[in-house]
Coordinates of C-alpha atoms in Angstrom, one line a residue:
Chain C
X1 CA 0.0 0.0 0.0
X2 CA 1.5 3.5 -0.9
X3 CA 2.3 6.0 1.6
X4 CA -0.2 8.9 1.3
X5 CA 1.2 12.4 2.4
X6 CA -1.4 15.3 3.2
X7 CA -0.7 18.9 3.0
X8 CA -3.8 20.7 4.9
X9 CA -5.7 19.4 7.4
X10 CA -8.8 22.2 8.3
X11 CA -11.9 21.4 8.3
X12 CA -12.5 19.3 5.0
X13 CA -9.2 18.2 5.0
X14 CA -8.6 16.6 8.2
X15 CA -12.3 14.7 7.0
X16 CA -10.5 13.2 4.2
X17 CA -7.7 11.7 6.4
X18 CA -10.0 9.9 8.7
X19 CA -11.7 8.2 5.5
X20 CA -7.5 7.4 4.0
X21 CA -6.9 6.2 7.9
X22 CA -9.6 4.4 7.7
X23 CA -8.9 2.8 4.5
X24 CA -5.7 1.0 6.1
X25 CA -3.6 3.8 4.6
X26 CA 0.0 4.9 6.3
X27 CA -0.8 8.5 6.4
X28 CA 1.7 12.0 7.0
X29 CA 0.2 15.1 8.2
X30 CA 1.8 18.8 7.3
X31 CA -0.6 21.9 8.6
X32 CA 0.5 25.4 9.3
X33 CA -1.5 25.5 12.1
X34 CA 0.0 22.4 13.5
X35 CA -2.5 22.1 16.4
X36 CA -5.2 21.1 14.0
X37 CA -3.4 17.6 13.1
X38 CA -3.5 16.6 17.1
X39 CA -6.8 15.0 16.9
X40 CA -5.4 12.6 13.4
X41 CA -2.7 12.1 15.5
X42 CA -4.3 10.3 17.9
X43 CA -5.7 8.1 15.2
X44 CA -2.6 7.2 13.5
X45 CA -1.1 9.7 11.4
X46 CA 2.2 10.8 11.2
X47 CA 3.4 14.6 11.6
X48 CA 5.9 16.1 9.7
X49 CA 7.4 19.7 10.0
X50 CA 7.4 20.7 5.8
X51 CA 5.9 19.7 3.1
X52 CA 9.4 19.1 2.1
X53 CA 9.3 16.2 4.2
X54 CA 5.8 14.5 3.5
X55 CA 7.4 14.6 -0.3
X56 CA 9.9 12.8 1.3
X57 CA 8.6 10.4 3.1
X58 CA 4.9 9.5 0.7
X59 CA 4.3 8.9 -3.0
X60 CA 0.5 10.1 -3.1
X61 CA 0.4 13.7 -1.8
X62 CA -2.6 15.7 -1.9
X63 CA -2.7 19.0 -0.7
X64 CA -5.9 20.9 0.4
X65 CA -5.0 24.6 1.4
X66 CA -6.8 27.7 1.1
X67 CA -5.7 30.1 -1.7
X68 CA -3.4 30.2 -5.2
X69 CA -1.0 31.7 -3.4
X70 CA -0.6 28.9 -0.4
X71 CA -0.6 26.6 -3.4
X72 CA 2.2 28.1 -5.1
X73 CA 4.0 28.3 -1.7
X74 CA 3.6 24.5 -0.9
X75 CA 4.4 23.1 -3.9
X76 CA 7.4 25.8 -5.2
X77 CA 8.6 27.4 -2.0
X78 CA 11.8 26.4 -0.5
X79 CA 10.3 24.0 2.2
X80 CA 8.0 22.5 -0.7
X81 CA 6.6 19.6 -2.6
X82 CA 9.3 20.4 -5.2
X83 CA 12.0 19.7 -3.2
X84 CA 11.7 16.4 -2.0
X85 CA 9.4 14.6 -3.9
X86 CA 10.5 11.3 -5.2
X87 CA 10.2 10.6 -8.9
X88 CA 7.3 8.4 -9.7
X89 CA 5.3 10.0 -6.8
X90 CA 1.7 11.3 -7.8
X91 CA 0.6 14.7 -6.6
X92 CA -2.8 16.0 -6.3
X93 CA -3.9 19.5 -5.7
X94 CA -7.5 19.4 -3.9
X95 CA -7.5 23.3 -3.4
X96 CA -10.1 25.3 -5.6
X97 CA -7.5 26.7 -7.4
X98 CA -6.7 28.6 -10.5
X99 CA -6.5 26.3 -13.6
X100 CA -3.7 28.1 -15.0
X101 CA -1.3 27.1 -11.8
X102 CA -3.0 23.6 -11.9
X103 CA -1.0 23.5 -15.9
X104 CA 2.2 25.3 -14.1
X105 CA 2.2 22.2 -11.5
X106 CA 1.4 19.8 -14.1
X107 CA 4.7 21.1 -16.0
X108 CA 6.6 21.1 -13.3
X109 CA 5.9 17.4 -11.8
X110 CA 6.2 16.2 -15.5
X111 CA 10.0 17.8 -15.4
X112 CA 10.5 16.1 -12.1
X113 CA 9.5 12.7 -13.3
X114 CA 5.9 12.7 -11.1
X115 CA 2.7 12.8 -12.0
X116 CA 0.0 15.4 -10.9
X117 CA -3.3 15.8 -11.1
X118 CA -5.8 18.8 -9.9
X119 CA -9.0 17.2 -8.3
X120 CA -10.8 20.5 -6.6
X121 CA -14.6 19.0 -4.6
X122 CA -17.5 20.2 -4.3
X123 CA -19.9 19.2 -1.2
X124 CA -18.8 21.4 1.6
X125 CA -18.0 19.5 4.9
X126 CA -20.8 17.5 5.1
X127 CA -19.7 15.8 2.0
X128 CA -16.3 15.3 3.1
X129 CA -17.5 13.9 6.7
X130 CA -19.7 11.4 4.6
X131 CA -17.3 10.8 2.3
X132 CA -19.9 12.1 -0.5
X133 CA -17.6 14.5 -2.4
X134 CA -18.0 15.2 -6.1
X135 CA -14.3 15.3 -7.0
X136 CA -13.9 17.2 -10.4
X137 CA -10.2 15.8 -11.9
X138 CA -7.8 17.0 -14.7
X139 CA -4.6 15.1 -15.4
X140 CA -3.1 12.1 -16.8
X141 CA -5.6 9.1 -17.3
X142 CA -2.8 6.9 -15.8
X143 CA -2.4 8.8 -12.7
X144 CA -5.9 9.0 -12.3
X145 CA -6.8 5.2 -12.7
X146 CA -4.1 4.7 -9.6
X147 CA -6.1 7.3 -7.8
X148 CA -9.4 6.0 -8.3
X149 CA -9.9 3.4 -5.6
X150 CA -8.2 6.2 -3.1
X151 CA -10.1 8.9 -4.0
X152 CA -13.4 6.6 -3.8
X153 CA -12.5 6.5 0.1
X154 CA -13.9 10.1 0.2
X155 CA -15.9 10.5 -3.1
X156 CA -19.5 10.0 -4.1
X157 CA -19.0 11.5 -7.4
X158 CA -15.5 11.2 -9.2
X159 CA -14.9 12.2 -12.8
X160 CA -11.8 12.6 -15.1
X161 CA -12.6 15.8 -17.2
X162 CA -9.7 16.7 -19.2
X163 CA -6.4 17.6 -19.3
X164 CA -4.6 19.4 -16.3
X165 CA -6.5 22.3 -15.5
X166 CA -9.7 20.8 -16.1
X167 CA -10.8 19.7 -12.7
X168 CA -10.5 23.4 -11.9
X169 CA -12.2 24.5 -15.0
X170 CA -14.7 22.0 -14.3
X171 CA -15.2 23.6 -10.2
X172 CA -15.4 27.0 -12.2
X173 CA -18.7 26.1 -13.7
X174 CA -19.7 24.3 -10.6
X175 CA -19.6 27.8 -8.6
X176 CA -20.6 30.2 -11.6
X177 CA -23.9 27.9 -11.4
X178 CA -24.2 27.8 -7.4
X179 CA -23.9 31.9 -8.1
X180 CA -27.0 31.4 -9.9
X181 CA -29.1 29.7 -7.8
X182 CA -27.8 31.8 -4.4
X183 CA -28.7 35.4 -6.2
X184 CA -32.0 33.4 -7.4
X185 CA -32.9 32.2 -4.2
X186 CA -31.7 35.3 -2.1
X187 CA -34.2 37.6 -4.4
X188 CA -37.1 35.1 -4.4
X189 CA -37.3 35.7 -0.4
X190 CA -36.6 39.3 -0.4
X191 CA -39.5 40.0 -2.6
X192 CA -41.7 37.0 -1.1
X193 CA -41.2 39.0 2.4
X194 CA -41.7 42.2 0.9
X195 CA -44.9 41.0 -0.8
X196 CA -46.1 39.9 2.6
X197 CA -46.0 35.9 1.4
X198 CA -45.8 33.2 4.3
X199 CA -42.0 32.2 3.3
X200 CA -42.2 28.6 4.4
X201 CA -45.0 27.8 1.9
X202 CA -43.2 29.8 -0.6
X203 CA -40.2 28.1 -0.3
X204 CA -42.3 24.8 0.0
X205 CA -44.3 25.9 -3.3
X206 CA -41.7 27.1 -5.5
X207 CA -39.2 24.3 -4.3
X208 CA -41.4 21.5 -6.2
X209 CA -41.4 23.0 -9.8
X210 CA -39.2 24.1 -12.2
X211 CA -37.7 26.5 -10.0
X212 CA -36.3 23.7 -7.7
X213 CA -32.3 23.2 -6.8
X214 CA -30.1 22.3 -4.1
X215 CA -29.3 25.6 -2.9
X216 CA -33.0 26.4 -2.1
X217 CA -33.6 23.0 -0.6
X218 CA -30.9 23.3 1.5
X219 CA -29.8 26.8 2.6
X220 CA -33.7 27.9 2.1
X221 CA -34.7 26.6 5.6
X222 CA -31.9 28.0 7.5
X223 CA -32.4 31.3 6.2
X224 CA -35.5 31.5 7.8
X225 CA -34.0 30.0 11.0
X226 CA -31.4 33.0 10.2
X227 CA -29.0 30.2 10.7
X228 CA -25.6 31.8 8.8
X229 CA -23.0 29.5 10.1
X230 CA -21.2 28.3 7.4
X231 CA -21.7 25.6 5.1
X232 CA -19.4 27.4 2.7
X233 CA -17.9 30.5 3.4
X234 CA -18.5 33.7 1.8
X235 CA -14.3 34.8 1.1
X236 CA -14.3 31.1 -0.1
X237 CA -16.7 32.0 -2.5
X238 CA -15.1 35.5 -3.4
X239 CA -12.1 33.6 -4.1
X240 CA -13.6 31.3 -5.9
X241 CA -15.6 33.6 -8.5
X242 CA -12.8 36.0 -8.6
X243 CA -10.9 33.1 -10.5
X244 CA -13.3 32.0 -12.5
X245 CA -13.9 35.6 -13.6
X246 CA -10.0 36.3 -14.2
X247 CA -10.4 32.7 -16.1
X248 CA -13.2 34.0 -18.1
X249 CA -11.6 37.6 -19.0
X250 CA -8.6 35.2 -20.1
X251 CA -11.0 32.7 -22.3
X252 CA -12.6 36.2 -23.8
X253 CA -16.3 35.1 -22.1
X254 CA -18.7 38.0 -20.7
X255 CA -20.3 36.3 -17.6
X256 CA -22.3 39.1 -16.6
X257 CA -24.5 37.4 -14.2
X258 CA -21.4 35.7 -12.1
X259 CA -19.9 39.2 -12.6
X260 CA -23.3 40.6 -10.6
X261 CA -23.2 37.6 -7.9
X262 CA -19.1 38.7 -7.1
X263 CA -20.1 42.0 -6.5
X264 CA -23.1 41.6 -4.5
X265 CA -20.5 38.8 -2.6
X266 CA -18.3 41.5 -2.7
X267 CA -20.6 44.3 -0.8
X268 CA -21.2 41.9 2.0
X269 CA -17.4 40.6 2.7
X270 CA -17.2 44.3 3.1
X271 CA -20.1 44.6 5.3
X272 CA -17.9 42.2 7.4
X273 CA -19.5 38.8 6.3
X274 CA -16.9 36.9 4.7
X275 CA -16.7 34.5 7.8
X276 CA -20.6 33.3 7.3
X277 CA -21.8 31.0 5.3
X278 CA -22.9 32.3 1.5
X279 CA -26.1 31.5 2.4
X280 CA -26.0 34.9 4.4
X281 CA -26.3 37.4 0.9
X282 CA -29.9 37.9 2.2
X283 CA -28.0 39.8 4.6
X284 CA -27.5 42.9 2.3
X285 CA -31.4 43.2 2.8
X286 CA -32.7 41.9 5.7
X287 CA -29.8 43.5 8.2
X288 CA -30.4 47.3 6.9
Chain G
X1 CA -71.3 19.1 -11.1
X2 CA -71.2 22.9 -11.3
X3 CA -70.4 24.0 -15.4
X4 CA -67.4 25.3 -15.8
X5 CA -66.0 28.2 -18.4
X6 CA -62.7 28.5 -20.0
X7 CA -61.5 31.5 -21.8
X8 CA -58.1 31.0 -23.6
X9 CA -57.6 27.7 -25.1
X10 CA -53.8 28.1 -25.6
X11 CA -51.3 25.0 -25.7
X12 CA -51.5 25.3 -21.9
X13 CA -55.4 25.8 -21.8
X14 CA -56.3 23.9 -24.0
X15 CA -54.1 20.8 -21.9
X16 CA -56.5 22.3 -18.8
X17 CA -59.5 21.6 -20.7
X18 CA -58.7 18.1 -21.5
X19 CA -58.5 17.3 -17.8
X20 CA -61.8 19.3 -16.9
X21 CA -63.9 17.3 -19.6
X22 CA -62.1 14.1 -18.7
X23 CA -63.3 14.2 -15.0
X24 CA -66.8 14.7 -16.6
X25 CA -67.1 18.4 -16.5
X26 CA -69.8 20.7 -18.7
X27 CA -67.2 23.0 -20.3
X28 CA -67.7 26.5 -22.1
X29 CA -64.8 27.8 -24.0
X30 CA -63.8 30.9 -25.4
X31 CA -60.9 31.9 -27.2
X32 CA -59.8 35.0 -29.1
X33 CA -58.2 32.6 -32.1
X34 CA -61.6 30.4 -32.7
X35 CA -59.9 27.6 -34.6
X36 CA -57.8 26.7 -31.7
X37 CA -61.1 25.3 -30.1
X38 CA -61.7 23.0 -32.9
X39 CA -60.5 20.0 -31.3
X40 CA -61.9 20.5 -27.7
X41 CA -65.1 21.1 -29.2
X42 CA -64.9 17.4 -31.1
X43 CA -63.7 16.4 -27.6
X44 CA -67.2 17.8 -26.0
X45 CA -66.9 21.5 -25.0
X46 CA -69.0 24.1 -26.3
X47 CA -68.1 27.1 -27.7
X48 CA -69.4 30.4 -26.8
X49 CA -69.2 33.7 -28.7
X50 CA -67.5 35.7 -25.9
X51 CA -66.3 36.0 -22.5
X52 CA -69.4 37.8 -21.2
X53 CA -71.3 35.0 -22.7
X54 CA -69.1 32.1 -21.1
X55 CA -69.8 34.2 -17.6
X56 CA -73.6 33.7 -18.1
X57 CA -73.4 30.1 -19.3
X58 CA -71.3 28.8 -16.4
X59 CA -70.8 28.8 -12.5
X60 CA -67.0 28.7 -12.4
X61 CA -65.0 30.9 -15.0
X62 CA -61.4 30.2 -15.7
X63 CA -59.1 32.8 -17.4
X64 CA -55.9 32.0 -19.0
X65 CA -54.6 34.3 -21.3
X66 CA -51.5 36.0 -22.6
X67 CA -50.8 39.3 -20.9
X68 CA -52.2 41.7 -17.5
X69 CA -53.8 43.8 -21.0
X70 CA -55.9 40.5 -22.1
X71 CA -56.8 39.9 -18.6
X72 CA -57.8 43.6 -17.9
X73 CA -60.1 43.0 -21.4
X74 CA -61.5 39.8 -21.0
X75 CA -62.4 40.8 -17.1
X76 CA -63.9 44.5 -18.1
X77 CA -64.5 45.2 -21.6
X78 CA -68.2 45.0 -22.6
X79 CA -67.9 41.6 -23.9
X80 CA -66.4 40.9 -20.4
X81 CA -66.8 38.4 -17.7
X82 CA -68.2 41.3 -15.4
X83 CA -71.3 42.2 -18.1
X84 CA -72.4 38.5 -17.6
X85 CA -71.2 36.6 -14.4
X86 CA -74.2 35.6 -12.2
X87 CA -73.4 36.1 -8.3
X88 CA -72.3 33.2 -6.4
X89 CA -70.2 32.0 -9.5
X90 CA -66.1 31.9 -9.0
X91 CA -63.4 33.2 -11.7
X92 CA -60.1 31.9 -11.5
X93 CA -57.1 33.4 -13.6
X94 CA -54.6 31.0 -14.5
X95 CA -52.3 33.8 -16.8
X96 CA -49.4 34.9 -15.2
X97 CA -50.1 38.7 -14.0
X98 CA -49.9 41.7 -12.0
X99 CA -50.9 40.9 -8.3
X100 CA -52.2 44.8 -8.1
X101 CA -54.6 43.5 -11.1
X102 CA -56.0 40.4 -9.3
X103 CA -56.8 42.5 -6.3
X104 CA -58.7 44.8 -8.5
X105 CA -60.4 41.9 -10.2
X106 CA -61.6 40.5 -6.3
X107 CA -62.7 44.0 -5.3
X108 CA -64.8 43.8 -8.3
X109 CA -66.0 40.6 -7.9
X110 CA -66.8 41.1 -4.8
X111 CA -69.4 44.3 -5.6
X112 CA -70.9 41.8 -8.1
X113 CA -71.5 38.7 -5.2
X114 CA -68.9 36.6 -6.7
X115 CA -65.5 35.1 -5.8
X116 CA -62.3 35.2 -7.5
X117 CA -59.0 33.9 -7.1
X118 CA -55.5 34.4 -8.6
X119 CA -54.3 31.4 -9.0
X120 CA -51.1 31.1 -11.7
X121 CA -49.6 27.7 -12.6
X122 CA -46.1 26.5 -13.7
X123 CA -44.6 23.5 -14.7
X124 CA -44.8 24.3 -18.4
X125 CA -46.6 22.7 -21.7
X126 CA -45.7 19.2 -20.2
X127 CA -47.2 19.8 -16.8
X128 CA -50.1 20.8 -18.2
X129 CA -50.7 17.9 -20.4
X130 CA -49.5 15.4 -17.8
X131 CA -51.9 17.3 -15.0
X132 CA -49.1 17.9 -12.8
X133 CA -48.5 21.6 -13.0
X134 CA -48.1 23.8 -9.4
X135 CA -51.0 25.9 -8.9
X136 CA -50.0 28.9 -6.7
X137 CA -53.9 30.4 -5.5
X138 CA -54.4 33.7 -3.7
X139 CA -58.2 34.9 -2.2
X140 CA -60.0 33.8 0.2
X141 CA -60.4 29.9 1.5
X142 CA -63.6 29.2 1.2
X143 CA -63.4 30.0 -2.7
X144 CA -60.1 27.5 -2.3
X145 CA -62.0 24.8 -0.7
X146 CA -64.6 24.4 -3.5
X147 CA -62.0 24.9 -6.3
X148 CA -60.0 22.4 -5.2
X149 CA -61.0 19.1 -6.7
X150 CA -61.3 21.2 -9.9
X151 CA -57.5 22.6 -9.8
X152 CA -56.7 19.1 -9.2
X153 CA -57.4 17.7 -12.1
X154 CA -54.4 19.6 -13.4
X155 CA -52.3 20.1 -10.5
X156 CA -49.7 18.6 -9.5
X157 CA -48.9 20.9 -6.2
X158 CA -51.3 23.3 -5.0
X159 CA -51.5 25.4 -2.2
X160 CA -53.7 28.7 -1.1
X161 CA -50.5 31.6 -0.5
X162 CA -52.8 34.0 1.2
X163 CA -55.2 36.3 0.1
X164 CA -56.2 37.6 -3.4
X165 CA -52.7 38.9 -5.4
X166 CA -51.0 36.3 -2.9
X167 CA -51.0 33.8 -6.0
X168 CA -49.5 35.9 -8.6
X169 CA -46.6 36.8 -6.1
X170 CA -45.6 33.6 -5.9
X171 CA -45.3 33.0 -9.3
X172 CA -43.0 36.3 -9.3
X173 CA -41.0 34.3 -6.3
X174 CA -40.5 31.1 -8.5
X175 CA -39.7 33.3 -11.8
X176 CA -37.0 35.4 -10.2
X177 CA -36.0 31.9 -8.7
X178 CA -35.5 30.7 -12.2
X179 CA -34.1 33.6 -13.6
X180 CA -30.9 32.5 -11.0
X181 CA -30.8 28.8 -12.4
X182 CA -31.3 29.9 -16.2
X183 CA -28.7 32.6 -16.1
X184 CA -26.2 30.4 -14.0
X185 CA -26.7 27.4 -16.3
X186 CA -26.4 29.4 -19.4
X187 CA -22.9 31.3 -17.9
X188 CA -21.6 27.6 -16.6
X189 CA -22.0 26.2 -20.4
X190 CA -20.3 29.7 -21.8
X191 CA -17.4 29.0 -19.4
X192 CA -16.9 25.3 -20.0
X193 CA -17.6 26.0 -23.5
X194 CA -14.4 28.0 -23.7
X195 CA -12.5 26.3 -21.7
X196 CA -12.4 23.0 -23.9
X197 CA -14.7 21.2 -21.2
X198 CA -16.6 17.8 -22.5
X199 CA -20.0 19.7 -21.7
X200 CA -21.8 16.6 -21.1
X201 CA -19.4 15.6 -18.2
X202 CA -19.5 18.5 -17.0
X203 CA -23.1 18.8 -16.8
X204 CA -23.3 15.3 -15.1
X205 CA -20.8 16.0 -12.9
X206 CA -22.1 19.5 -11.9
X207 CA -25.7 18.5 -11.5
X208 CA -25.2 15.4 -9.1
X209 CA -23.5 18.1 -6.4
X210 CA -24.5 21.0 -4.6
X211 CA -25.4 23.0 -8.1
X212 CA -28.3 21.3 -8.5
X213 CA -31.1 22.4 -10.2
X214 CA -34.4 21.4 -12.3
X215 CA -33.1 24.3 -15.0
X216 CA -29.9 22.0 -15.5
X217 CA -31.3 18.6 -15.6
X218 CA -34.0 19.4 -17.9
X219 CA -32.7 22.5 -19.9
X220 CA -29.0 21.6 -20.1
X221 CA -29.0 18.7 -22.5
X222 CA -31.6 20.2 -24.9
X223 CA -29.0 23.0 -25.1
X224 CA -26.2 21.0 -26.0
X225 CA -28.8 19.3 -29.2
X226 CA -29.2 23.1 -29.8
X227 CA -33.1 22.3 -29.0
X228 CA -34.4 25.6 -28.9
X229 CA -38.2 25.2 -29.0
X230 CA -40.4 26.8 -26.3
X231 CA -41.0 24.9 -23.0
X232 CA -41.6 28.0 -22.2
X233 CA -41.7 31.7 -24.0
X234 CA -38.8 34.0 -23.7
X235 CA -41.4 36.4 -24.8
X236 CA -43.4 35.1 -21.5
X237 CA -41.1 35.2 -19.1
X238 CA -40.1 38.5 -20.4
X239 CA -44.0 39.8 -19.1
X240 CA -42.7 37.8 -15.9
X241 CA -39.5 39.5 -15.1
X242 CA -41.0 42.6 -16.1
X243 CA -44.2 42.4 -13.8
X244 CA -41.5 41.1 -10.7
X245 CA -39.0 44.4 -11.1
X246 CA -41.8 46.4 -11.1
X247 CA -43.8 44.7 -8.0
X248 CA -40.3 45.0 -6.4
X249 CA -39.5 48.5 -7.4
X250 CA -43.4 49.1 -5.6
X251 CA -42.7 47.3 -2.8
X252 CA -39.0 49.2 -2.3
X253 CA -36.7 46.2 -2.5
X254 CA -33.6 46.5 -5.2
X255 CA -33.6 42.9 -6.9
X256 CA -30.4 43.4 -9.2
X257 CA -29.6 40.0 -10.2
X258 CA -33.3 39.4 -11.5
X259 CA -32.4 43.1 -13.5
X260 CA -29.6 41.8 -15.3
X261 CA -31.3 38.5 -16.7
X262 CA -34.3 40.6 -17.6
X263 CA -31.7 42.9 -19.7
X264 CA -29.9 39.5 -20.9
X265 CA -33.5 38.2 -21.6
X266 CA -35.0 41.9 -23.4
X267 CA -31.4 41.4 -25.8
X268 CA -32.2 38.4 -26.5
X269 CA -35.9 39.1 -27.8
X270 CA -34.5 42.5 -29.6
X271 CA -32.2 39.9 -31.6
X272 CA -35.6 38.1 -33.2
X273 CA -35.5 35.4 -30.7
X274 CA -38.9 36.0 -28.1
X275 CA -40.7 32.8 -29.5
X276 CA -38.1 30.7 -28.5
X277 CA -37.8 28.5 -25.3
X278 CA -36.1 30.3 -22.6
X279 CA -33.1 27.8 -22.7
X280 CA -32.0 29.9 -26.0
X281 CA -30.2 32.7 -23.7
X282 CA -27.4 30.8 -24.7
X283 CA -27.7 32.4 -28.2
X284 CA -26.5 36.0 -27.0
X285 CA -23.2 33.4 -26.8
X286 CA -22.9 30.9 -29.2
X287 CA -24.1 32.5 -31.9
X288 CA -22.5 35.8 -32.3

């Protein structure tokens, strides 16, 4: 059984250990906050002080941090991936990332004789506590095929798209749609309260036709429960449709309504949001 | 069995009518286009001259026509329902309209002894033929209560929102709903479009996740077969947005991501393209 290094244990992270623990594997643990790997620890996994050294000491390293720029630092800084990883080794970037530093990785491992593959998820916590993730991949069908039964141990939904890049391209839609559905279903209760409506039967109503998704279904209820703790958080998403706008300008696409849902993200980060969950955007209306 | 009235036998009403005179209904129909009666008329309904003339021949009067102008006509012009309905009878309007407009329409009712209710559907061409479309009724219960074996013979969901207008806000709720998952979807297949994405994996993979939504599933792959025909107007949903920014601008609440997909959806009419299904927003795109 290969050695598995991790690179990022928060919240979703240290999830997807306990399900490689679980699966038998031999697992090392690198987080800058190093407190936050106590509790995998405990059940079994090994600490080590770099990501240096968990390219050392594993052949499957996934990383999971929060922004581009922690990528870029783990994998190219002088403590990083880069420098120790063994050839033959498989890397895999689980970070919502841009899909442009996805193909700079992808170059990089190829020059170093490993493989690499970028496999953002989508599912939030819950998902990676159930193990339910829909991982979006882009890479190497080789490297991927070895991955497959690991990153079953935490997937419900698991896809090769494309090339490098295109597990990131792929999350890009996945948000530029969740934009969608958040403005849609933020606006459906500000005017339903405006319009004096009894919310739960609108959201009861409207949820069974052909304006039904997941977002409604889901984050719907806890609105009304004014419950904003975060599924997903709001400077997550920020960061996320920031790079899928910069993605878009690069592609030449106009996305005007993704454009609209940033901004209105935007105002309430601002507002001093961005720690809530984005379920909180009826928050530029209902809190004025 | 009370005898019922229909005025505006379009695909949709005409689907209605089918179910009425299947559960063994005396039906009256009315339509501006007489031709488009022809075969409800084989199939046992009687045609009447004009509105007014449906009022007097029947107890229960259902509207369903195209915009709050036809409404406003068929309810007050002197060929009207008011010059003929008898008191005690119930009108019921099925179009898609202004809630300031079925409040006028109870008030007047109510002068004349009769009932009324708002009560617009969705669910589209299909619902209506398979009798499963959501009915979304405004006015007062006891009016409800009697209706209801009537609405469902074509309903699928139904449910009293409060009183009269209370049914045609909730219609506005689920369009401005919609108007998030139809601009979201259309963005998400502009971006993967670009970005060399296999737009049927992507699609698969981004609908089994937390971007779920009934605009994907059923919209997205007529899309990619470049199956433009109207489930459902742009022209129509157009009227829709329209009526919702302007209930909103009334009611003093800012809706601007339901603004931006009306302006997406007036471009898209000003470039010849209002009698096509709403899933065609992808034009402005793919075909410049």
């Amino acid at each position: 059984m290969k050695k598995i290094g991790f690179i990022g244990t928060g919240v979703m992270g240290a999830s997807i250990v306990k399900h490689l623990l679980s699966a038998g594997y031999e697992v090392h643990v690198y987080n800058r906050t190093k407190s936050k790997t106590d509790e995998l620890v405990e059940l079994g996994a090994i600490w080590k002080d770099a990501p240096r050294d968990i390219a050392q000491a594993s052949e499957l390293i996934f990383t999971m941090v929060g922004f581009p720029e922690d990528v870029e630092e783990v994998y190219y800084s002088e403590n990083g991936i880069f420098n120790g990883v063994q050839s033959g080794s498989i890397l895999i970037d689980l970070t919502t990332s841009q899909p442009s530093l996805a193909e700079k990785i992808y170059e990089t491992a190829k020059e170093k004789g490993t493989f690499s593959l970028d496999a953002p998820v989508s599912g939030g916590d819950l998902g990676a506590r159930n193990g339910t993730l829909t991982t979006m991949v882009g890479g190497d069908e080789e490297a991927f095929e070895t991955m497959k039964p690991i990153f079953m141990t935490f997937s419900g939904t698991l896809e090769l798209q494309g090339p490098a890049g295109s597990g990131q391209h792929t999350k890009m839609a996945n948000q530029i749609m969740i934009a969608g559905t958040m403005t849609g279903l933020t606006e459906l209760l500000v005017y339903a309260k405006a319009a004096g409506l009894n919310l739960e039967k609108v959201l009861k109503t409207v949820g069974g036709g052909s304006a039904a998704n997941w977002s409604l279904q889901n984050y719907g209820p806890r609105i009304l429960k004014e419950d904003y703790s975060a599924g997903f958080f709001v400077k997550h998403f920020i960061k996320d449709l920031g790079i899928a706008l910069n993605e878009a300008e690069k592609l030449g696409v106009n996305l005007p309504s993704t454009l609209n849902a940033k901004k209105l993200y935007d105002q309430l980060e601002d507002a001093g949001n961005g720690d809530d969950g984005t379920q909180a955007l009826i928050k530029l209306w209902w809190e004025k």
